[in-house]
Amino acid sequence: MYFDGSIFDKHDRIILQFSSGKDSLCCLYLLKDYWSKILVVWSNAGDEMPETIEVIERVRRTPGINFLEVRPILPQPLSIQLHGLPSDIIPLRNVDGYAYASQRETSGVSIQSIMQCCNRLLFKPLHDAVIAYGATLVIRGQRLSEDLHSPIRSGDIIDGVEYFFPLEDWSEEQVFNYLKEKEVEIPVFYLRVGHSLDCATCTGFLDSSKDKIAYLKEKHPEKYRVLHERLESLKQSLDIERQHLVDAVNI
C-alpha cells in the first residue's frame, strides 16, 4: 500500500495513538520509515489481558520505536467503583447526581455511559499526552469500515492538531493481508475474537462483545467471573426499568 509521506515534512511532534489491535499494528508498520519521528502512545486502562500486554511489550522492545505508556487517574476497577458500570442502556435512577438516585431499588447499581468510561480510561489519557508532548499531528489506525469509529476524519484539524488516518479507506481483509505480507505477528486471539481486548471486564458494547466474552470464559475464567458478576448486577437494574416500560405499554 502507498500513501503520501509528505505529511511528515510538516510536523515535528507526532503521536501515534496505539490500541494494541490489528489496525494499530498495521498502521505502525505501514509507517515504519517514519518511526524516528513518531512517539507511540498507549493508554493502560488497568484491566488488560496477558495477550494485550504481550503485544505491547513486543512493540515496546522493537528497535526504532519510541514508546510511551500512559494511565488514567484511576485504573478501571477503581474508576468503575467510583463512577458505576459502563452500559449501553442507562436508567436515570441509576445515574449518580440525579434526584432519582435516592429512590433506587435495592438491587440497583450505579451506571455510567460507555463513552464516559472510555473517555476517562482511554481517550483523556491519550489526549493529555498529545497536549503534554505538544503534538501537532495525531495518527490512528481508524477505518471507516469499522462499526465504531470517531467522527473525526483524516485531514481534520482540531485545536491546531491535524489528524491522519492512513487506513481510513482500508478493509479488514487488507489489514490482515498487509500484516501477513510484512511478517508482523498477528495476535492469536484474532482467530476467536474480531477486535482488540481492551478492558477485559467491560460491561459495554455488548452487541459486539459476545465472542470476547466467550474467549474470556475459556481462557481467563477469573476475569470472566468478575465480568459475569457485573453483568448480573447490570441486568437486575435494567430488568427493573424494562418492567416499568412493559407495564406502561400494557396499560
PDB file of C-alpha atoms in Angstrom, residues 47-57 189 197 200 215-216 219-220 222-223:
ATOM      1  CA  ASP A  47      -7.787  -4.122  33.079  1.00  0.00           C
ATOM      2  CA  GLU A  48      -5.612  -5.674  30.395  1.00  0.00           C
ATOM      3  CA  MET A  49      -5.350  -9.318  29.408  1.00  0.00           C
ATOM      4  CA  PRO A  50      -1.940 -11.023  29.147  1.00  0.00           C
ATOM      5  CA  GLU A  51      -2.418 -11.193  25.370  1.00  0.00           C
ATOM      6  CA  THR A  52      -2.616  -7.402  25.189  1.00  0.00           C
ATOM      7  CA  ILE A  53       0.432  -6.936  27.412  1.00  0.00           C
ATOM      8  CA  GLU A  54       2.331  -9.364  25.195  1.00  0.00           C
ATOM      9  CA  VAL A  55       1.634  -7.227  22.129  1.00  0.00           C
ATOM     10  CA  ILE A  56       2.566  -4.057  23.992  1.00  0.00           C
ATOM     11  CA  GLU A  57       5.845  -5.473  25.278  1.00  0.00           C
ATOM     12  CA  PHE A 189      -6.805 -14.226  19.769  1.00  0.00           C
ATOM     13  CA  LEU A 197      -9.170  -6.995  24.025  1.00  0.00           C
ATOM     14  CA  ALA A 200     -11.315  -7.316  29.716  1.00  0.00           C
ATOM     15  CA  TYR A 215     -12.986 -16.202  24.867  1.00  0.00           C
ATOM     16  CA  LEU A 216     -12.722 -14.752  28.360  1.00  0.00           C
ATOM     17  CA  LYS A 219      -9.056 -18.564  28.601  1.00  0.00           C
ATOM     18  CA  HIS A 220      -9.371 -16.281  31.638  1.00  0.00           C
ATOM     19  CA  GLU A 222     -11.030 -15.369  36.858  1.00  0.00           C
ATOM     20  CA  LYS A 223     -11.724 -12.283  34.760  1.00  0.00           C
TER      21      LYS A 223
END
